[in-house]
Each structure stands twice: as C-alpha cells, then as structure tokens.
C-alpha cells in the first residue's frame, strides 16, 4: 500500500513527505514543478534516508494519473497540487479554477476508476470569508470567499462532499490551513516560491538576506492592535503532522470530516516582523503600502476539533517558526537554485 501525494515537491507537500516516510508509509509522488523544485524531493530523501516513487506530471493529465494508479497500489491520496497565491488569483482567476478545481475533478475521477476512496484535501481558512468572527470554527458558514483562490477551495470542498453523498464508501478529510511558515529543522527544505514571494514569511526572509530591498507592509489601517493584518501562523512541520493524523483517521472511517489546522493564536504583521528580528538578530526594513486585494483584517482558528477528534495540536511556537525560517533561508540564499 502507498500514499499518493500530489504537489509533493511543494512547500507543504515536501514537509508532509518527510513525516510520511518517517512514519513508515510508502509514497508515490507527482508534481509538475510549476512552483517547486526536484531538489526538494531529493532533500526529502536525504533527510529521511528513504526513497519515494516519483512521477513528473500534472494532475490534469488523465493518462499520467491512470498510469500511477495502474502501476501502484494506492491506499489513499493527499492532495496538495494547486495554485495558492491570493493576490495572483484576483489577476488570473481562470487559471486558478482550471488548475485547482478541474485538476481536483480529474483526480477524483481517477480515484473512482481505480477504487481508491481515501482522500485528504489541502483546503484553506479563506473559505470562511470575511463575515465570520475569529476564532473560526468548522461549523461556521463558508463560501463567501474574498478571492478566487478561496473560492476554488470552497468549490472543491463542495465537490468532495457531493462525491461522498453519492458514494458513502468514501472517507474524506478537508483540512483548512491557516498560515504555514517555518521550515524543516535541518534547514534542507523550506518555502521557495518562484519570483517575488506572495506570502509574508519568505518575503521577510529574502529581505533579511538582501535578496529584496524592503518588506512591503500591505495595509496599516486595519481594525487591529497595530493596524496590520492578524493571522494564525503555524509551523509547517506541525501542519504536516496533521496530515498523518488525517490519514490515520480515514483508515477506519467513512464520511466527510473537516478540521482547522492552526494554533488558535493571532499575530499581526508587525508582531511577526519583531519575532523574526529577535530570532535572526537582523533589522528588517519595512515600507507601508496599500492593502492587498482580497485580504481581510483578522483570521485565526479554533483548532479544538482537530485535537478532540484527531489528537493533533500545534507544538511549535512563533520563535521556532522564525528561527527555522531564517535557518532555511540563510543556508539556502537562492532557495533550491544553487
């Protein structure tokens, strides 16, 4: 038996592959490297001392998926593959719906064809929209997303729920991520986006090492304690471990299960900058800029359901997240590109 990991070379995918291999799972991986690197998979094998079977390809390609399921006995799928930048999704929404929604449909059809009915889906807190007060709970209304990225995640959640409703033998976990940051403690894998980063932490780390001249503070007039957006930052290693718990849950369960993966604590942009400066000993030059399209003021989780039902909770604190992020960037100033 093996776990198929889509988007395996990505930031969260690669860290989850480490946890899976360390947990004794066999991995079959697929990635099209649109925003990732083969080096990440090489480093996963270096960290764990174990091998995985890798297929280069796109999940929208029916033929490659059929080949994967035919050549391997896949027990479950962890589905990461997808575009993920909020701002970019507002600029090219059709690309997000094609890649994220259509890609998920193609994947589900392949799973049905090959009778694979265990799926862990990489969803997002953006499905809660801006009308729910934080802390956000899984029983709150969803669907009023403020950007196409969030809408694509919500649509996929609907599709997967409908899939279960027509076939009750499926077991599906919808994992709503908050804001993953940090890196593996080895410093060998971390977040390495193409071009100028959209997410806050890689922008901070690249500013710290001089790759970028300053950190843009996008919005300083929010109704928060210091005017900047508040988010629930979670260490990527903790997030990865949540996927292992979800796989274990589905081993003996059918249904659709939804879980927040966050710490339950909100930090502002300035809070994160100060914590990073403390961890790195460096001063981060900042520049105030207008709000980013699609962003909301405050977003943090109530993660108690995941603890109650999965036995999962975040263990690393903000200092750990900042220290590991800095170690990764300092050791790999150009990311995976040497």
mmCIF file of C-alpha atoms in Angstrom:
data_model
loop_
_atom_site.group_PDB
_atom_site.id
_atom_site.type_symbol
_atom_site.label_atom_id
_atom_site.label_comp_id
_atom_site.label_asym_id
_atom_site.label_seq_id
_atom_site.Cartn_x
_atom_site.Cartn_y
_atom_site.Cartn_z
ATOM 1 C CA UNK A 1 0.000 0.000 0.000
ATOM 2 C CA UNK A 2 1.128 3.565 -0.677
ATOM 3 C CA UNK A 3 0.016 7.157 -0.281
ATOM 4 C CA UNK A 4 -0.223 9.246 -3.450
ATOM 5 C CA UNK A 5 0.936 12.790 -2.727
ATOM 6 C CA UNK A 6 0.012 15.378 -5.365
ATOM 7 C CA UNK A 7 2.113 18.530 -5.367
ATOM 8 C CA UNK A 8 4.715 16.586 -3.414
ATOM 9 C CA UNK A 9 7.615 18.921 -4.179
ATOM 10 C CA UNK A 10 5.814 21.988 -2.880
ATOM 11 C CA UNK A 11 6.356 23.667 0.455
ATOM 12 C CA UNK A 12 3.759 21.771 2.486
ATOM 13 C CA UNK A 13 3.934 18.675 0.296
ATOM 14 C CA UNK A 14 7.655 18.152 0.825
ATOM 15 C CA UNK A 15 7.392 18.528 4.603
ATOM 16 C CA UNK A 16 4.489 16.084 4.666
ATOM 17 C CA UNK A 17 6.512 13.602 2.623
ATOM 18 C CA UNK A 18 9.169 13.745 5.355
ATOM 19 C CA UNK A 19 6.584 12.937 8.020
ATOM 20 C CA UNK A 20 5.055 10.146 5.936
ATOM 21 C CA UNK A 21 8.394 8.470 5.242
ATOM 22 C CA UNK A 22 9.451 8.803 8.876
ATOM 23 C CA UNK A 23 6.101 7.273 9.828
ATOM 24 C CA UNK A 24 6.767 4.175 7.737
ATOM 25 C CA UNK A 25 4.493 4.996 4.798
ATOM 26 C CA UNK A 26 5.383 4.325 1.175
ATOM 27 C CA UNK A 27 4.971 7.360 -1.077
ATOM 28 C CA UNK A 28 4.088 7.786 -4.721
ATOM 29 C CA UNK A 29 4.600 11.436 -5.645
ATOM 30 C CA UNK A 30 3.521 13.647 -8.539
ATOM 31 C CA UNK A 31 4.415 17.281 -9.247
ATOM 32 C CA UNK A 32 4.634 19.468 -12.349
ATOM 33 C CA UNK A 33 7.216 21.819 -10.756
ATOM 34 C CA UNK A 34 5.179 24.926 -11.652
ATOM 35 C CA UNK A 35 6.137 26.434 -8.293
ATOM 36 C CA UNK A 36 8.522 23.859 -6.849
ATOM 37 C CA UNK A 37 11.796 22.027 -7.451
ATOM 38 C CA UNK A 38 13.070 18.490 -7.897
ATOM 39 C CA UNK A 39 15.719 19.389 -5.326
ATOM 40 C CA UNK A 40 13.041 19.457 -2.627
ATOM 41 C CA UNK A 41 12.282 15.787 -3.262
ATOM 42 C CA UNK A 42 15.998 14.962 -3.259
ATOM 43 C CA UNK A 43 16.312 16.667 0.124
ATOM 44 C CA UNK A 44 13.304 14.751 1.475
ATOM 45 C CA UNK A 45 15.093 11.515 0.649
ATOM 46 C CA UNK A 46 18.312 12.859 2.188
ATOM 47 C CA UNK A 47 16.547 13.816 5.431
ATOM 48 C CA UNK A 48 14.722 10.517 5.786
ATOM 49 C CA UNK A 49 17.221 8.135 4.208
ATOM 50 C CA UNK A 50 14.285 6.640 2.298
ATOM 51 C CA UNK A 51 13.168 6.622 -1.330
ATOM 52 C CA UNK A 52 9.850 7.508 -2.910
ATOM 53 C CA UNK A 53 8.490 6.775 -6.364
ATOM 54 C CA UNK A 54 8.100 9.997 -8.344
ATOM 55 C CA UNK A 55 6.131 10.798 -11.484
ATOM 56 C CA UNK A 56 6.724 14.182 -13.154
ATOM 57 C CA UNK A 57 3.383 15.438 -14.403
ATOM 58 C CA UNK A 58 0.217 17.468 -13.974
ATOM 59 C CA UNK A 59 -2.869 16.141 -12.205
ATOM 60 C CA UNK A 60 -4.982 17.453 -15.085
ATOM 61 C CA UNK A 61 -3.328 14.800 -17.246
ATOM 62 C CA UNK A 62 -5.673 11.791 -17.161
ATOM 63 C CA UNK A 63 -3.085 9.499 -18.692
ATOM 64 C CA UNK A 64 -0.412 10.072 -16.046
ATOM 65 C CA UNK A 65 -2.949 9.555 -13.252
ATOM 66 C CA UNK A 66 -4.177 6.334 -14.837
ATOM 67 C CA UNK A 67 -0.587 5.165 -15.108
ATOM 68 C CA UNK A 68 0.093 5.958 -11.447
ATOM 69 C CA UNK A 69 -2.963 4.091 -10.191
ATOM 70 C CA UNK A 70 -2.313 1.165 -12.545
ATOM 71 C CA UNK A 71 1.349 0.756 -11.604
ATOM 72 C CA UNK A 72 0.897 1.256 -7.845
ATOM 73 C CA UNK A 73 -1.457 0.020 -5.156
ATOM 74 C CA UNK A 74 -2.604 3.394 -3.843
ATOM 75 C CA UNK A 75 -4.366 3.246 -0.486
ATOM 76 C CA UNK A 76 -5.048 6.963 -0.036
ATOM 77 C CA UNK A 77 -4.366 10.340 -1.643
ATOM 78 C CA UNK A 78 -3.108 13.533 -0.022
ATOM 79 C CA UNK A 79 -3.990 16.295 -2.459
ATOM 80 C CA UNK A 80 -1.783 19.405 -2.330
ATOM 81 C CA UNK A 81 -1.458 20.245 -6.026
ATOM 82 C CA UNK A 82 -2.839 23.695 -6.770
ATOM 83 C CA UNK A 83 -2.092 27.359 -7.239
ATOM 84 C CA UNK A 84 -2.145 29.222 -3.949
ATOM 85 C CA UNK A 85 -1.461 32.987 -4.156
ATOM 86 C CA UNK A 86 -4.392 35.165 -3.051
ATOM 87 C CA UNK A 87 -3.321 38.289 -4.939
ATOM 88 C CA UNK A 88 -2.421 36.405 -8.102
ATOM 89 C CA UNK A 89 -5.780 34.630 -8.075
ATOM 90 C CA UNK A 90 -7.500 38.010 -8.380
ATOM 91 C CA UNK A 91 -5.419 38.724 -11.503
ATOM 92 C CA UNK A 92 -5.765 35.353 -13.261
ATOM 93 C CA UNK A 93 -8.892 33.713 -11.798
ATOM 94 C CA UNK A 94 -9.484 31.342 -14.712
ATOM 95 C CA UNK A 95 -6.057 29.796 -14.214
ATOM 96 C CA UNK A 96 -6.948 29.110 -10.585
ATOM 97 C CA UNK A 97 -10.269 27.477 -11.403
ATOM 98 C CA UNK A 98 -8.696 25.414 -14.183
ATOM 99 C CA UNK A 99 -5.736 24.248 -12.120
ATOM 100 C CA UNK A 100 -7.394 23.841 -8.730
ATOM 101 C CA UNK A 101 -10.987 22.851 -9.488
ATOM 102 C CA UNK A 102 -10.607 20.997 -12.780
ATOM 103 C CA UNK A 103 -7.435 19.295 -11.556
ATOM 104 C CA UNK A 104 -9.294 18.013 -8.498
ATOM 105 C CA UNK A 105 -12.124 16.677 -10.664
ATOM 106 C CA UNK A 106 -9.679 14.773 -12.866
ATOM 107 C CA UNK A 107 -8.020 13.353 -9.742
ATOM 108 C CA UNK A 108 -11.344 12.234 -8.242
ATOM 109 C CA UNK A 109 -12.373 10.551 -11.486
ATOM 110 C CA UNK A 110 -9.105 8.597 -11.481
ATOM 111 C CA UNK A 111 -9.675 7.596 -7.865
ATOM 112 C CA UNK A 112 -13.180 6.368 -8.695
ATOM 113 C CA UNK A 113 -11.930 4.443 -11.694
ATOM 114 C CA UNK A 114 -9.338 2.650 -9.575
ATOM 115 C CA UNK A 115 -11.479 2.247 -6.440
ATOM 116 C CA UNK A 116 -9.294 4.436 -4.244
ATOM 117 C CA UNK A 117 -11.600 6.125 -1.741
ATOM 118 C CA UNK A 118 -9.472 7.803 0.898
ATOM 119 C CA UNK A 119 -8.618 11.468 0.310
ATOM 120 C CA UNK A 120 -7.040 14.209 2.429
ATOM 121 C CA UNK A 121 -7.602 17.596 0.809
ATOM 122 C CA UNK A 122 -5.484 20.702 1.277
ATOM 123 C CA UNK A 123 -8.140 23.360 1.857
ATOM 124 C CA UNK A 124 -7.801 26.817 3.389
ATOM 125 C CA UNK A 125 -9.146 29.159 6.028
ATOM 126 C CA UNK A 126 -10.031 31.520 3.181
ATOM 127 C CA UNK A 127 -13.261 29.530 2.710
ATOM 128 C CA UNK A 128 -14.619 31.262 5.828
ATOM 129 C CA UNK A 129 -14.670 34.641 4.069
ATOM 130 C CA UNK A 130 -14.776 37.900 5.998
ATOM 131 C CA UNK A 131 -18.135 37.713 7.775
ATOM 132 C CA UNK A 132 -17.253 35.161 10.451
ATOM 133 C CA UNK A 133 -15.604 36.425 13.639
ATOM 134 C CA UNK A 134 -12.386 34.795 14.776
ATOM 135 C CA UNK A 135 -11.658 32.334 16.238
ATOM 136 C CA UNK A 136 -13.025 30.463 13.253
ATOM 137 C CA UNK A 137 -14.799 27.141 13.830
ATOM 138 C CA UNK A 138 -15.597 24.371 11.385
ATOM 139 C CA UNK A 139 -19.355 24.780 11.934
ATOM 140 C CA UNK A 140 -19.361 28.414 10.755
ATOM 141 C CA UNK A 141 -20.789 29.358 7.331
ATOM 142 C CA UNK A 142 -18.366 29.096 4.429
ATOM 143 C CA UNK A 143 -18.383 30.105 0.783
ATOM 144 C CA UNK A 144 -18.217 33.907 0.948
ATOM 145 C CA UNK A 145 -14.541 33.915 -0.032
ATOM 146 C CA UNK A 146 -12.988 37.263 -0.877
ATOM 147 C CA UNK A 147 -10.787 35.980 -3.721
ATOM 148 C CA UNK A 148 -10.757 33.308 -6.456
ATOM 149 C CA UNK A 149 -8.177 31.230 -4.586
ATOM 150 C CA UNK A 150 -10.531 30.877 -1.620
ATOM 151 C CA UNK A 151 -13.487 30.286 -3.915
ATOM 152 C CA UNK A 152 -11.637 27.484 -5.678
ATOM 153 C CA UNK A 153 -11.004 25.769 -2.340
ATOM 154 C CA UNK A 154 -14.661 26.150 -1.352
ATOM 155 C CA UNK A 155 -15.858 24.723 -4.672
ATOM 156 C CA UNK A 156 -13.597 21.705 -4.227
ATOM 157 C CA UNK A 157 -14.969 21.175 -0.718
ATOM 158 C CA UNK A 158 -18.480 21.138 -2.250
ATOM 159 C CA UNK A 159 -17.399 18.705 -4.961
ATOM 160 C CA UNK A 160 -15.861 16.323 -2.441
ATOM 161 C CA UNK A 161 -18.938 16.491 -0.204
ATOM 162 C CA UNK A 162 -21.166 15.718 -3.190
ATOM 163 C CA UNK A 163 -18.840 12.849 -4.092
ATOM 164 C CA UNK A 164 -19.363 11.315 -0.664
ATOM 165 C CA UNK A 165 -23.107 11.921 -0.833
ATOM 166 C CA UNK A 166 -23.310 9.800 -3.965
ATOM 167 C CA UNK A 167 -20.824 7.187 -2.714
ATOM 168 C CA UNK A 168 -20.809 6.695 1.048
ATOM 169 C CA UNK A 169 -17.806 4.400 0.915
ATOM 170 C CA UNK A 170 -15.511 7.443 0.602
ATOM 171 C CA UNK A 171 -13.510 8.810 3.506
ATOM 172 C CA UNK A 172 -12.524 12.450 3.012
ATOM 173 C CA UNK A 173 -10.730 14.916 5.293
ATOM 174 C CA UNK A 174 -10.937 18.607 4.465
ATOM 175 C CA UNK A 175 -8.033 20.320 6.210
ATOM 176 C CA UNK A 176 -8.457 24.069 6.454
ATOM 177 C CA UNK A 177 -4.982 25.553 6.779
ATOM 178 C CA UNK A 178 -4.226 28.831 8.383
ATOM 179 C CA UNK A 179 -0.802 30.396 7.629
ATOM 180 C CA UNK A 180 2.070 27.911 7.393
ATOM 181 C CA UNK A 181 5.557 29.274 7.937
ATOM 182 C CA UNK A 182 8.841 27.797 9.179
ATOM 183 C CA UNK A 183 10.970 25.077 7.641
ATOM 184 C CA UNK A 184 12.376 21.668 8.476
ATOM 185 C CA UNK A 185 14.792 21.918 11.387
ATOM 186 C CA UNK A 186 17.599 20.517 9.207
ATOM 187 C CA UNK A 187 17.488 23.621 7.031
ATOM 188 C CA UNK A 188 17.373 21.393 3.938
ATOM 189 C CA UNK A 189 13.801 22.108 2.846
ATOM 190 C CA UNK A 190 11.692 25.227 3.195
ATOM 191 C CA UNK A 191 9.483 27.683 1.331
ATOM 192 C CA UNK A 192 10.983 28.701 -2.019
ATOM 193 C CA UNK A 193 8.444 30.448 -4.253
ATOM 194 C CA UNK A 194 9.241 31.442 -7.814
ATOM 195 C CA UNK A 195 9.833 35.144 -8.368
ATOM 196 C CA UNK A 196 8.938 37.723 -5.734
ATOM 197 C CA UNK A 197 7.105 35.935 -2.905
ATOM 198 C CA UNK A 198 3.401 36.483 -2.354
ATOM 199 C CA UNK A 199 3.463 35.163 1.219
ATOM 200 C CA UNK A 200 4.766 37.162 4.148
ATOM 201 C CA UNK A 201 7.461 34.955 5.681
ATOM 202 C CA UNK A 202 9.504 34.275 2.522
ATOM 203 C CA UNK A 203 9.303 37.992 1.805
ATOM 204 C CA UNK A 204 10.725 38.650 5.271
ATOM 205 C CA UNK A 205 13.495 36.075 4.916
ATOM 206 C CA UNK A 206 14.521 37.271 1.463
ATOM 207 C CA UNK A 207 14.612 40.847 2.760
ATOM 208 C CA UNK A 208 16.747 39.693 5.685
ATOM 209 C CA UNK A 209 19.453 38.238 3.429
ATOM 210 C CA UNK A 210 19.372 41.143 0.982
ATOM 211 C CA UNK A 211 17.629 39.491 -1.956
ATOM 212 C CA UNK A 212 14.843 42.056 -1.622
ATOM 213 C CA UNK A 213 15.344 45.712 -0.611
ATOM 214 C CA UNK A 214 12.458 46.007 1.855
ATOM 215 C CA UNK A 215 9.344 44.332 3.228
ATOM 216 C CA UNK A 216 6.071 45.850 1.986
ATOM 217 C CA UNK A 217 3.530 46.204 4.794
ATOM 218 C CA UNK A 218 0.339 45.861 2.774
ATOM 219 C CA UNK A 219 -2.284 47.612 4.815
ATOM 220 C CA UNK A 220 -1.682 49.514 8.051
ATOM 221 C CA UNK A 221 -5.243 50.759 8.583
ATOM 222 C CA UNK A 222 -6.972 47.523 9.592
ATOM 223 C CA UNK A 223 -9.005 47.415 12.789
ATOM 224 C CA UNK A 224 -6.297 45.533 14.721
ATOM 225 C CA UNK A 225 -3.995 46.374 17.630
ATOM 226 C CA UNK A 226 -1.353 47.898 15.358
ATOM 227 C CA UNK A 227 -3.244 48.421 12.083
ATOM 228 C CA UNK A 228 -1.738 45.435 10.263
ATOM 229 C CA UNK A 229 -3.467 42.182 9.381
ATOM 230 C CA UNK A 230 -3.654 39.463 12.036
ATOM 231 C CA UNK A 231 -3.146 35.833 11.084
ATOM 232 C CA UNK A 232 -2.765 32.418 12.689
ATOM 233 C CA UNK A 233 0.780 31.307 11.838
ATOM 234 C CA UNK A 234 1.501 27.589 12.122
ATOM 235 C CA UNK A 235 4.804 25.760 11.730
ATOM 236 C CA UNK A 236 4.827 23.745 8.528
ATOM 237 C CA UNK A 237 6.118 20.680 10.405
ATOM 238 C CA UNK A 238 3.090 20.798 12.716
ATOM 239 C CA UNK A 239 0.848 21.188 9.689
ATOM 240 C CA UNK A 240 2.481 18.185 8.025
ATOM 241 C CA UNK A 241 1.847 16.056 11.103
ATOM 242 C CA UNK A 242 -1.825 16.952 10.870
ATOM 243 C CA UNK A 243 -1.958 15.110 7.546
ATOM 244 C CA UNK A 244 -0.615 11.949 9.142
ATOM 245 C CA UNK A 245 -3.379 12.155 11.731
ATOM 246 C CA UNK A 246 -5.927 12.613 8.945
ATOM 247 C CA UNK A 247 -4.643 9.541 7.083
ATOM 248 C CA UNK A 248 -4.913 7.547 10.302
ATOM 249 C CA UNK A 249 -8.477 8.798 10.797
ATOM 250 C CA UNK A 250 -9.517 7.645 7.333
ATOM 251 C CA UNK A 251 -8.016 4.192 7.759
ATOM 252 C CA UNK A 252 -11.171 3.103 9.585
ATOM 253 C CA UNK A 253 -13.690 5.847 8.800
ATOM 254 C CA UNK A 254 -16.002 6.901 6.008
ATOM 255 C CA UNK A 255 -17.583 10.328 5.741
ATOM 256 C CA UNK A 256 -16.501 13.912 5.222
ATOM 257 C CA UNK A 257 -14.502 15.342 8.118
ATOM 258 C CA UNK A 258 -13.472 18.991 8.345
ATOM 259 C CA UNK A 259 -10.655 20.277 10.560
ATOM 260 C CA UNK A 260 -8.921 23.574 11.172
ATOM 261 C CA UNK A 261 -5.144 23.276 11.340
ATOM 262 C CA UNK A 262 -3.875 26.309 13.208
ATOM 263 C CA UNK A 263 -2.512 27.356 16.575
ATOM 264 C CA UNK A 264 -5.522 29.321 17.770
ATOM 265 C CA UNK A 265 -3.409 32.467 18.275
ATOM 266 C CA UNK A 266 -3.376 35.525 16.020
ATOM 267 C CA UNK A 267 -0.277 37.625 15.335
ATOM 268 C CA UNK A 268 -0.067 40.834 13.296
ATOM 269 C CA UNK A 269 2.387 41.527 10.505
ATOM 270 C CA UNK A 270 4.424 43.718 12.841
ATOM 271 C CA UNK A 271 4.321 41.012 15.533
ATOM 272 C CA UNK A 272 5.826 38.566 13.057
ATOM 273 C CA UNK A 273 8.466 41.043 11.911
ATOM 274 C CA UNK A 274 9.554 41.704 15.510
ATOM 275 C CA UNK A 275 9.688 37.975 16.285
ATOM 276 C CA UNK A 276 11.819 37.373 13.193
ATOM 277 C CA UNK A 277 14.164 40.214 14.090
ATOM 278 C CA UNK A 278 14.598 38.660 17.521
ATOM 279 C CA UNK A 279 15.310 35.198 16.072
ATOM 280 C CA UNK A 280 17.710 36.429 13.393
ATOM 281 C CA UNK A 281 19.355 39.384 15.105
ATOM 282 C CA UNK A 282 18.693 41.433 11.969
ATOM 283 C CA UNK A 283 16.656 44.561 11.291
ATOM 284 C CA UNK A 284 14.007 44.215 8.581
ATOM 285 C CA UNK A 285 13.458 47.407 6.543
ATOM 286 C CA UNK A 286 9.719 47.939 6.014
ATOM 287 C CA UNK A 287 7.636 50.148 3.739
ATOM 288 C CA UNK A 288 3.932 50.877 4.173
ATOM 289 C CA UNK A 289 1.797 50.078 1.118
ATOM 290 C CA UNK A 290 -1.948 49.894 0.319
ATOM 291 C CA UNK A 291 -3.981 46.842 1.266
ATOM 292 C CA UNK A 292 -3.649 43.758 -0.916
ATOM 293 C CA UNK A 293 -6.814 42.842 -2.863
ATOM 294 C CA UNK A 294 -8.813 40.067 -1.202
ATOM 295 C CA UNK A 295 -7.203 40.339 2.238
ATOM 296 C CA UNK A 296 -9.183 40.594 5.480
ATOM 297 C CA UNK A 297 -8.219 42.153 8.815
ATOM 298 C CA UNK A 298 -8.253 39.212 11.233
ATOM 299 C CA UNK A 299 -8.148 35.462 10.729
ATOM 300 C CA UNK A 300 -7.261 32.889 13.360
ATOM 301 C CA UNK A 301 -8.527 29.444 14.254
ATOM 302 C CA UNK A 302 -10.263 27.445 16.890
ATOM 303 C CA UNK A 303 -8.273 24.200 16.466
ATOM 304 C CA UNK A 304 -10.007 22.295 19.291
ATOM 305 C CA UNK A 305 -11.910 19.912 16.992
ATOM 306 C CA UNK A 306 -8.675 18.571 15.485
ATOM 307 C CA UNK A 307 -7.325 17.974 18.980
ATOM 308 C CA UNK A 308 -10.506 16.238 20.127
ATOM 309 C CA UNK A 309 -11.026 14.011 17.082
ATOM 310 C CA UNK A 310 -7.513 13.574 15.654
ATOM 311 C CA UNK A 311 -5.367 14.023 18.741
ATOM 312 C CA UNK A 312 -3.477 16.749 16.890
ATOM 313 C CA UNK A 313 -2.313 20.130 18.072
ATOM 314 C CA UNK A 314 0.422 22.554 17.045
ATOM 315 C CA UNK A 315 3.511 22.198 19.204
ATOM 316 C CA UNK A 316 5.970 24.783 17.856
ATOM 317 C CA UNK A 317 5.769 28.461 18.820
ATOM 318 C CA UNK A 318 6.387 31.669 16.881
ATOM 319 C CA UNK A 319 10.054 31.776 17.896
ATOM 320 C CA UNK A 320 10.534 28.262 16.478
ATOM 321 C CA UNK A 321 8.833 29.273 13.243
ATOM 322 C CA UNK A 322 11.031 32.327 12.790
ATOM 323 C CA UNK A 323 14.269 30.572 13.734
ATOM 324 C CA UNK A 324 13.633 27.686 11.332
ATOM 325 C CA UNK A 325 12.581 30.051 8.522
ATOM 326 C CA UNK A 326 15.795 32.051 8.948
ATOM 327 C CA UNK A 327 17.969 28.938 9.096
ATOM 328 C CA UNK A 328 16.492 27.680 5.827
ATOM 329 C CA UNK A 329 16.985 30.996 4.019
ATOM 330 C CA UNK A 330 20.466 31.617 5.446
ATOM 331 C CA UNK A 331 21.607 28.143 4.407
ATOM 332 C CA UNK A 332 19.912 28.450 1.010
ATOM 333 C CA UNK A 333 20.110 32.137 -0.009
ATOM 334 C CA UNK A 334 18.935 31.297 -3.519
ATOM 335 C CA UNK A 335 16.464 28.666 -2.388
ATOM 336 C CA UNK A 336 16.786 25.432 -4.299
ATOM 337 C CA UNK A 337 18.517 27.244 -7.154
ATOM 338 C CA UNK A 338 22.242 26.973 -6.481
#
